[in-house]
PDB file of C-alpha atoms in Angstrom:
ATOM      1  CA  MET A1062      87.027  38.356 126.759  1.00 31.00           C
ATOM      2  CA  LYS A1063      89.708  40.782 125.260  1.00 30.00           C
ATOM      3  CA  ILE A1064      93.039  39.562 124.314  1.00 27.00           C
ATOM      4  CA  ARG A1065      95.671  42.471 123.893  1.00 25.00           C
ATOM      5  CA  THR A1066      98.313  42.028 121.312  1.00 25.00           C
ATOM      6  CA  ILE A1067     101.239  44.323 122.010  1.00 24.00           C
ATOM      7  CA  ALA A1068     103.944  44.691 119.720  1.00 27.00           C
ATOM      8  CA  SER A1069     107.334  46.143 120.672  1.00 29.00           C
ATOM      9  CA  ALA A1070     107.984  49.678 120.089  1.00 30.00           C
ATOM     10  CA  ALA A1071     111.397  49.060 118.925  1.00 29.00           C
ATOM     11  CA  LEU A1072     110.277  46.252 116.363  1.00 29.00           C
ATOM     12  CA  LEU A1073     107.669  48.641 115.056  1.00 29.00           C
ATOM     13  CA  ALA A1074     109.942  51.509 114.846  1.00 32.00           C
ATOM     14  CA  ALA A1075     112.585  49.142 113.018  1.00 33.00           C
ATOM     15  CA  CYS A1076     110.048  47.832 110.621  1.00 33.00           C
ATOM     16  CA  LEU A1077     108.664  51.684 109.917  1.00 32.00           C
ATOM     17  CA  THR A1078     112.180  52.807 109.256  1.00 35.00           C
ATOM     18  CA  SER A1079     113.303  50.084 107.129  1.00 38.00           C
ATOM     19  CA  CYS A1080     110.039  50.717 105.158  1.00 42.00           C
ATOM     20  CA  GLY A1081     111.046  54.314 105.003  1.00 44.00           C
ATOM     21  CA  GLU A1082     107.678  55.748 105.905  1.00 43.00           C
ATOM     22  CA  ALA A1083     108.394  56.783 109.287  1.00 44.00           C
ATOM     23  CA  ASP A1084     111.575  58.448 109.405  1.00 47.00           C
ATOM     24  CA  ASP A1085     110.249  61.593 110.878  1.00 49.00           C
ATOM     25  CA  ALA A1086     106.905  60.213 112.193  1.00 48.00           C
ATOM     26  CA  PRO A1087     106.679  60.201 115.972  1.00 52.00           C
ATOM     27  CA  LEU A1088     106.247  56.915 117.398  1.00 48.00           C
ATOM     28  CA  ASP A1089     102.887  56.362 118.734  1.00 51.00           C
ATOM     29  CA  ASP A1090     102.566  53.257 121.363  1.00 50.00           C
ATOM     30  CA  SER A1091      98.726  53.242 120.737  1.00 49.00           C
ATOM     31  CA  ALA A1092      99.445  52.069 117.262  1.00 49.00           C
ATOM     32  CA  ALA A1093     101.171  49.026 118.723  1.00 50.00           C
ATOM     33  CA  VAL A1094      97.999  47.633 120.649  1.00 50.00           C
ATOM     34  CA  GLU A1095      95.514  45.773 118.983  1.00 51.00           C
ATOM     35  CA  GLU A1096      92.352  44.307 120.731  1.00 53.00           C
ATOM     36  CA  ILE A1097      91.045  41.068 119.519  1.00 51.00           C
ATOM     37  CA  ASP A1098      87.409  40.236 120.734  1.00 54.00           C
ATOM     38  CA  THR A1099      86.769  36.450 121.376  1.00 49.00           C
ATOM     39  CA  SER A1100      83.763  36.905 123.738  1.00 53.00           C
ATOM     40  CA  GLU A1101      81.691  34.923 121.015  1.00 53.00           C
ATOM     41  CA  ASP A1102      83.841  32.004 121.104  1.00 49.00           C
ATOM     42  CA  ASP A1103      84.922  30.669 124.461  1.00 50.00           C
ATOM     43  CA  THR A1104      84.366  27.088 123.926  1.00 47.00           C
ATOM     44  CA  ALA A1105      87.093  25.265 124.811  1.00 45.00           C
ATOM     45  CA  ILE A1106      88.002  22.477 122.271  1.00 44.00           C
ATOM     46  CA  GLU A1107      88.726  19.143 123.859  1.00 44.00           C
ATOM     47  CA  GLU A1108      91.040  16.655 122.121  1.00 40.00           C
ATOM     48  CA  PRO A1109      89.958  13.200 122.274  1.00 41.00           C
ATOM     49  CA  GLU A1110      92.307  11.498 124.858  1.00 44.00           C
ATOM     50  CA  SER A1111      95.128   9.661 123.279  1.00 47.00           C
ATOM     51  CA  GLU A1112      95.947   5.830 123.871  1.00 50.00           C
ATOM     52  CA  PHE A1113      99.063   7.135 125.477  1.00 50.00           C
ATOM     53  CA  GLY A1114      97.155   9.148 127.696  1.00 57.00           C
ATOM     54  CA  LYS A1115      95.215   6.210 128.857  1.00 67.00           C
ATOM     55  CA  GLY A1116      98.452   4.258 129.617  1.00 76.00           C
ATOM     56  CA  TYR A1117      98.070   1.515 126.931  1.00 81.00           C
ATOM     57  CA  ALA A1118     101.392   0.186 125.697  1.00 77.00           C
ATOM     58  CA  VAL A1119     102.537   1.586 122.433  1.00 85.00           C
ATOM     59  CA  PRO A1120     102.837  -1.073 119.644  1.00 87.00           C
ATOM     60  CA  GLU A1121     105.947   0.767 118.004  1.00 89.00           C
ATOM     61  CA  THR A1122     107.731   0.427 121.504  1.00 89.00           C
ATOM     62  CA  THR A1123     106.729  -3.046 122.042  1.00 88.00           C
ATOM     63  CA  GLU A1124     108.402  -3.976 118.835  1.00 92.00           C
ATOM     64  CA  ARG A1125     111.396  -1.838 119.577  1.00 93.00           C
ATOM     65  CA  LEU A1126     111.770  -3.690 122.828  1.00 95.00           C
ATOM     66  CA  ARG A1127     111.277  -7.285 121.375  1.00 94.00           C
ATOM     67  CA  SER A1128     113.814  -6.281 118.712  1.00 94.00           C
ATOM     68  CA  VAL A1129     116.634  -6.207 121.234  1.00 95.00           C
ATOM     69  CA  GLY A1130     115.647  -9.183 123.095  1.00 95.00           C
ATOM     70  CA  ILE A1131     113.120  -7.631 125.655  1.00 96.00           C
ATOM     71  CA  THR A1132     109.977  -9.809 125.795  1.00 95.00           C
ATOM     72  CA  ASP A1133     106.627  -8.517 127.243  1.00 95.00           C
ATOM     73  CA  ASP A1134     107.189 -10.897 130.262  1.00 96.00           C
ATOM     74  CA  LEU A1135     110.624  -9.097 130.887  1.00 97.00           C
ATOM     75  CA  VAL A1136     109.045  -5.856 130.713  1.00 96.00           C
ATOM     76  CA  GLN A1137     106.300  -7.049 133.515  1.00 96.00           C
ATOM     77  CA  GLN A1138     109.219  -8.358 135.672  1.00 97.00           C
ATOM     78  CA  LEU A1139     111.286  -5.083 135.515  1.00 96.00           C
ATOM     79  CA  ALA A1140     108.110  -3.206 136.421  1.00 95.00           C
ATOM     80  CA  ALA A1141     107.513  -5.358 139.327  1.00 95.00           C
ATOM     81  CA  VAL A1142     111.006  -4.852 140.614  1.00 95.00           C
ATOM     82  CA  GLY A1143     110.721  -1.018 139.612  1.00 94.00           C
ATOM     83  CA  GLN A1144     107.333  -0.475 141.525  1.00 93.00           C
ATOM     84  CA  VAL A1145     108.429  -2.082 144.913  1.00 92.00           C
ATOM     85  CA  ASN A1146     111.608   0.154 144.602  1.00 93.00           C
ATOM     86  CA  ASN A1147     110.152   3.594 143.703  1.00 89.00           C
ATOM     87  CA  TYR A1148     111.426   3.616 140.163  1.00 88.00           C
ATOM     88  CA  GLY A1149     107.773   4.196 139.122  1.00 74.00           C
ATOM     89  CA  LEU A1150     105.697   7.338 139.323  1.00 69.00           C
ATOM     90  CA  SER A1151     104.412   6.226 142.401  1.00 73.00           C
ATOM     91  CA  ILE A1152     104.597   3.217 144.607  1.00 73.00           C
ATOM     92  CA  GLU A1153     101.074   3.268 145.590  1.00 79.00           C
ATOM     93  CA  LYS A1154      99.660   3.553 142.141  1.00 86.00           C
ATOM     94  CA  PRO A1155     100.457   0.658 139.849  1.00 88.00           C
ATOM     95  CA  MET A1156     102.479   1.578 136.717  1.00 90.00           C
ATOM     96  CA  THR A1157     100.275   1.850 133.339  1.00 92.00           C
ATOM     97  CA  GLU A1158     101.643  -0.229 130.473  1.00 93.00           C
ATOM     98  CA  PHE A1159     102.831   3.090 129.059  1.00 92.00           C
ATOM     99  CA  GLU A1160     104.953   3.748 132.050  1.00 93.00           C
ATOM    100  CA  LYS A1161     106.409   0.273 132.137  1.00 94.00           C
ATOM    101  CA  GLN A1162     107.317   0.780 128.603  1.00 94.00           C
ATOM    102  CA  GLY A1163     109.247   3.852 129.457  1.00 93.00           C
ATOM    103  CA  LEU A1164     110.997   2.384 132.440  1.00 95.00           C
ATOM    104  CA  ALA A1165     112.038  -0.753 130.102  1.00 96.00           C
ATOM    105  CA  ILE A1166     113.088   1.450 127.315  1.00 95.00           C
ATOM    106  CA  GLY A1167     115.398   3.381 129.956  1.00 95.00           C
ATOM    107  CA  GLN A1168     116.905   0.402 131.402  1.00 96.00           C
ATOM    108  CA  MET A1169     117.389  -1.043 127.927  1.00 96.00           C
ATOM    109  CA  MET A1170     119.614   1.960 126.946  1.00 96.00           C
ATOM    110  CA  ASN A1171     121.700   1.691 130.480  1.00 96.00           C
ATOM    111  CA  CYS A1172     121.902  -2.218 129.541  1.00 97.00           C
ATOM    112  CA  GLN A1173     123.430  -1.376 126.089  1.00 96.00           C
ATOM    113  CA  ASP A1174     125.829   0.990 127.550  1.00 96.00           C
ATOM    114  CA  VAL A1175     127.145  -1.342 130.213  1.00 96.00           C
ATOM    115  CA  ASN A1176     127.244  -4.100 127.430  1.00 94.00           C
ATOM    116  CA  ALA A1177     129.332  -1.890 125.060  1.00 94.00           C
ATOM    117  CA  GLY A1178     131.663  -1.082 127.893  1.00 96.00           C
ATOM    118  CA  ASP A1179     130.545   2.744 127.887  1.00 97.00           C
ATOM    119  CA  ARG A1180     129.286   2.804 131.643  1.00 97.00           C
ATOM    120  CA  THR A1181     129.429   0.641 134.609  1.00 97.00           C
ATOM    121  CA  TYR A1182     126.468  -0.688 136.694  1.00 96.00           C
ATOM    122  CA  GLU A1183     128.199   1.152 139.661  1.00 96.00           C
ATOM    123  CA  GLU A1184     128.301   4.360 137.916  1.00 97.00           C
ATOM    124  CA  LEU A1185     124.612   3.784 136.979  1.00 97.00           C
ATOM    125  CA  MET A1186     123.746   3.055 140.748  1.00 96.00           C
ATOM    126  CA  GLN A1187     125.646   6.065 142.001  1.00 97.00           C
ATOM    127  CA  GLU A1188     123.501   8.212 139.535  1.00 95.00           C
ATOM    128  CA  ASP A1189     120.530   6.924 140.804  1.00 94.00           C
ATOM    129  CA  MET A1190     121.337   7.306 144.427  1.00 95.00           C
ATOM    130  CA  SER A1191     122.177  11.069 143.649  1.00 95.00           C
ATOM    131  CA  THR A1192     118.672  11.580 142.744  1.00 92.00           C
ATOM    132  CA  GLY A1193     117.512  10.226 145.885  1.00 92.00           C
ATOM    133  CA  ALA A1194     117.007   6.362 145.624  1.00 92.00           C
ATOM    134  CA  THR A1195     118.206   4.576 148.507  1.00 94.00           C
ATOM    135  CA  TRP A1196     120.972   1.722 148.348  1.00 96.00           C
ATOM    136  CA  LYS A1197     118.539  -1.092 149.088  1.00 96.00           C
ATOM    137  CA  GLN A1198     116.330   0.128 146.083  1.00 95.00           C
ATOM    138  CA  VAL A1199     119.152   0.597 143.762  1.00 96.00           C
ATOM    139  CA  SER A1200     120.649  -2.723 144.740  1.00 97.00           C
ATOM    140  CA  GLU A1201     117.353  -4.845 144.280  1.00 97.00           C
ATOM    141  CA  MET A1202     116.984  -2.882 140.800  1.00 97.00           C
ATOM    142  CA  TYR A1203     120.402  -3.456 139.476  1.00 97.00           C
ATOM    143  CA  GLY A1204     120.734  -7.023 140.700  1.00 97.00           C
ATOM    144  CA  PHE A1205     117.615  -7.563 138.721  1.00 97.00           C
ATOM    145  CA  LEU A1206     119.109  -5.766 135.685  1.00 97.00           C
ATOM    146  CA  GLU A1207     122.444  -7.418 135.895  1.00 97.00           C
ATOM    147  CA  GLU A1208     121.241 -11.077 136.721  1.00 97.00           C
ATOM    148  CA  SER A1209     117.785 -11.184 134.721  1.00 97.00           C
ATOM    149  CA  PHE A1210     117.486  -8.161 132.413  1.00 97.00           C
ATOM    150  CA  CYS A1211     120.513  -7.037 130.759  1.00 97.00           C
ATOM    151  CA  PRO A1212     121.786 -10.534 129.735  1.00 96.00           C
ATOM    152  CA  HIS A1213     118.824 -10.710 127.188  1.00 96.00           C
ATOM    153  CA  VAL A1214     119.472  -6.887 125.877  1.00 96.00           C
ATOM    154  CA  ARG A1215     120.981  -6.722 122.279  1.00 93.00           C
ATOM    155  CA  PRO A1216     122.185  -3.563 120.454  1.00 90.00           C
ATOM    156  CA  GLU A1217     119.364  -2.190 118.382  1.00 86.00           C
ATOM    157  CA  PRO A1218     119.354  -3.303 114.763  1.00 80.00           C
ATOM    158  CA  ALA A1219     120.441  -0.926 112.048  1.00 76.00           C
ATOM    159  CA  GLN A1220     117.973   1.025 110.487  1.00 68.00           C
TER     160      GLN A1220
END
């Protein structure tokens, strides 16, 4: 397989002019094309699948959630509510632990915004509905957040 690297004629001209070597030399586009032969090395390098790719929980994220009062049990409860209300990637496919943590982090930040008075549940609900969630889905999710999840969420500790 041949890969062609084509340099911009303007860039080449600017370089040659600034070097003082090509002031009067005609610009030849063929000089801007370099062919590299990679036919001997067509082997794809496969990276080992990371723990994130397998859907495992990330220990640092677990610690971050715990540091603001979100237990592993709360993450599971949130995921269950999220799964049936289309807050996961798919209703048919259960969320991985990694996806559950992602949902929990996102809702943790929403809770912190509401708890700090920066946003309201109504604003967040409207935002979710504007991206396709139904009133029933949003009502169930934010009912759970307001009653069961957000009361446990504290501000993140200073670092």
